[in-house]
Tab-separated table of C-alpha atoms in Angstrom:
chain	number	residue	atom	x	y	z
N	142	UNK	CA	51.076	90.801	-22.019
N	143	UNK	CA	50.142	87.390	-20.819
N	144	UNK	CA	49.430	86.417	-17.665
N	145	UNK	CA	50.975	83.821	-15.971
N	146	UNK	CA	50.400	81.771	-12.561
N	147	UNK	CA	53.161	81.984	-9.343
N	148	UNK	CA	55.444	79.339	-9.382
N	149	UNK	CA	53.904	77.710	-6.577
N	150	UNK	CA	50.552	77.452	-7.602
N	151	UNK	CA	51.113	76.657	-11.391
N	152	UNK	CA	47.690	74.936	-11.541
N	153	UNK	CA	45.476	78.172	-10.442
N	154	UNK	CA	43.625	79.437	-12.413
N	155	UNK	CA	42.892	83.260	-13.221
N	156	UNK	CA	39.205	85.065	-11.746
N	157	UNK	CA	38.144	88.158	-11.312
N	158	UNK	CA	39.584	87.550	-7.430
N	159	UNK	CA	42.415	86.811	-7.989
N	160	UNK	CA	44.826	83.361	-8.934
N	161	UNK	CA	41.838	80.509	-7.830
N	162	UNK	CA	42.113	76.712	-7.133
N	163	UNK	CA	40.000	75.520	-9.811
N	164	UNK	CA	38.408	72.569	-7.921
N	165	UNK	CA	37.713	74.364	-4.523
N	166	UNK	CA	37.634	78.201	-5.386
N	167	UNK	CA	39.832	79.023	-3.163
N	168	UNK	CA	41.968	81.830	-3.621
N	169	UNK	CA	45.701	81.445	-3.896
N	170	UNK	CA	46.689	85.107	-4.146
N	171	UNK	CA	44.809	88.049	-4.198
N	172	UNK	CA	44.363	90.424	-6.858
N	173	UNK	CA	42.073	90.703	-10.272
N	174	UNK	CA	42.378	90.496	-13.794
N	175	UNK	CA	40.458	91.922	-16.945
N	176	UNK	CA	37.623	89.080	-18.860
N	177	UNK	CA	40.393	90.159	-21.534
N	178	UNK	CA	43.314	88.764	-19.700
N	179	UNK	CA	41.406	85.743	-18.738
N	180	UNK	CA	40.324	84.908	-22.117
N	181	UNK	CA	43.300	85.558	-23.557
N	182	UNK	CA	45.190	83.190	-20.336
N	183	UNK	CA	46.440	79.985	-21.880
N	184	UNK	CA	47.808	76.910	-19.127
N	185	UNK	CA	51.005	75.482	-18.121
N	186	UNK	CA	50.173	71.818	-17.579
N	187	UNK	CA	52.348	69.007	-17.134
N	188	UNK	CA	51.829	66.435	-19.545
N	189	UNK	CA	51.362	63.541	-16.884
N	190	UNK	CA	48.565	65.976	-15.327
N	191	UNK	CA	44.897	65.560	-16.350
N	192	UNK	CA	43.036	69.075	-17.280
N	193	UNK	CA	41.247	70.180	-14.101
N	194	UNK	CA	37.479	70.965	-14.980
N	195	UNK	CA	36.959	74.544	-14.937
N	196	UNK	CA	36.103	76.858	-12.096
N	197	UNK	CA	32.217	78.406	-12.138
N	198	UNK	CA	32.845	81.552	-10.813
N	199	UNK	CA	30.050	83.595	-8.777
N	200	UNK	CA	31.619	87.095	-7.925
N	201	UNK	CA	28.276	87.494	-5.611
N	202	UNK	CA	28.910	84.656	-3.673
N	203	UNK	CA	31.182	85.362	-0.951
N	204	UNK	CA	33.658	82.883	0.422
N	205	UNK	CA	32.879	81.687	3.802
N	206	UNK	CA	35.522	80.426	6.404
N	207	UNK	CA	34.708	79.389	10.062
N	208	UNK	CA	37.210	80.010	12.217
N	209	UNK	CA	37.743	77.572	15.471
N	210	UNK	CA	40.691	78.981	16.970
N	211	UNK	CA	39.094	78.044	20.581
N	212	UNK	CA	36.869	75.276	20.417
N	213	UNK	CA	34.518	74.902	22.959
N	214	UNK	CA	33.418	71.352	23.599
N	215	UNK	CA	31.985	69.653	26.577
N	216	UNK	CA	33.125	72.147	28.756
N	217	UNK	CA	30.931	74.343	31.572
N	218	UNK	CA	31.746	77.199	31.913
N	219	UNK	CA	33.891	78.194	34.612
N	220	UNK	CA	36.140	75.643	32.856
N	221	UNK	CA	36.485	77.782	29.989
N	222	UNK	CA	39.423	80.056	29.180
N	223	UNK	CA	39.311	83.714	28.627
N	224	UNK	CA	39.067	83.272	24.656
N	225	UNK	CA	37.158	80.337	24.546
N	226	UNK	CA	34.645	82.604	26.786
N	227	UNK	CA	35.258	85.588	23.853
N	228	UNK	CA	34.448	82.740	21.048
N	229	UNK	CA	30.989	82.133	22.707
N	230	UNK	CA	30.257	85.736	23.050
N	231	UNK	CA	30.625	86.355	20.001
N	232	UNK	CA	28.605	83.561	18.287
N	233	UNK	CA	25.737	85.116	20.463
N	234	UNK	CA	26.651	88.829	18.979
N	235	UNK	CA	28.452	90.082	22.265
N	236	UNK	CA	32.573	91.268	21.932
N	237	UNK	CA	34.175	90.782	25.262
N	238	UNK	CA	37.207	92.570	26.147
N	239	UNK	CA	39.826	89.968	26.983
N	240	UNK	CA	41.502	92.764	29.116
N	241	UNK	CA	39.264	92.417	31.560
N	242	UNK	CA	39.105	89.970	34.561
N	243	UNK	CA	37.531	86.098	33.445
N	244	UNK	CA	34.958	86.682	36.088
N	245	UNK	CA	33.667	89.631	34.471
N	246	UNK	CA	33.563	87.706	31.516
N	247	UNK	CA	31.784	84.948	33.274
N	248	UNK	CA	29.303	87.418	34.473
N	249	UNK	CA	28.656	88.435	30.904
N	250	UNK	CA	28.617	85.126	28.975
N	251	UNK	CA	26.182	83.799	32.022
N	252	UNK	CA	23.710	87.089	31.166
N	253	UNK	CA	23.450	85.829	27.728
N	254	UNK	CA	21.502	83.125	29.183
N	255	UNK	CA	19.426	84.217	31.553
């Protein structure tokens, strides 16, 4: 049976990971298919569209996202919030508990650097 891309990612193509972007990598939606199916995979393009160049894949590779959900700035630290004090722990290695009061926290970020 052939394989064929969601609707709303027509131009992804198919990996080993799953439905990919062919110009970033990124994955669209999860899941894998067989070097049978992928050889065997045939387009949809629009004819207006140009032909993407095809994705390199490297399965050993993993994809690497940075998250900055609480950005840190300019800011000392007292001035810090709870999980902008958790975000700096743990680009040092350290989990704080958010549960517990922000001086504690304080305490604990401000032993990192002593």
């Amino acid at each position: 049976m052939a394989i064929k891309a969601p609707k709303w990612c027509e131009h992804a193509i198919p990996t080993s990971r799953g439905w990919v972007d062919p110009i970033t990598g990124e994955v669209y939606k999860s899941g894998g298919f067989t070097p049978e199916q992928i050889a065997t995979w045939r387009p949809v393009w629009h004819e207006n569209d140009p032909m993407p160049e095809t994705l390199e894949e490297n399965v050993d590779e993993p994809v690497i996202q940075t998250l900055t959900e609480a950005p840190i700035g300019d800011k000392s630290l007292d001035e810090m919030t709870k999980v902008e004090l958790e975000a700096l722990g743990r680009t040092h290695g350290v989990e704080l508990d958010r549960r517990k009061s922000k001086k504690s926290l304080l305490g604990q970020v401000k032993n990192l650097f002593e």
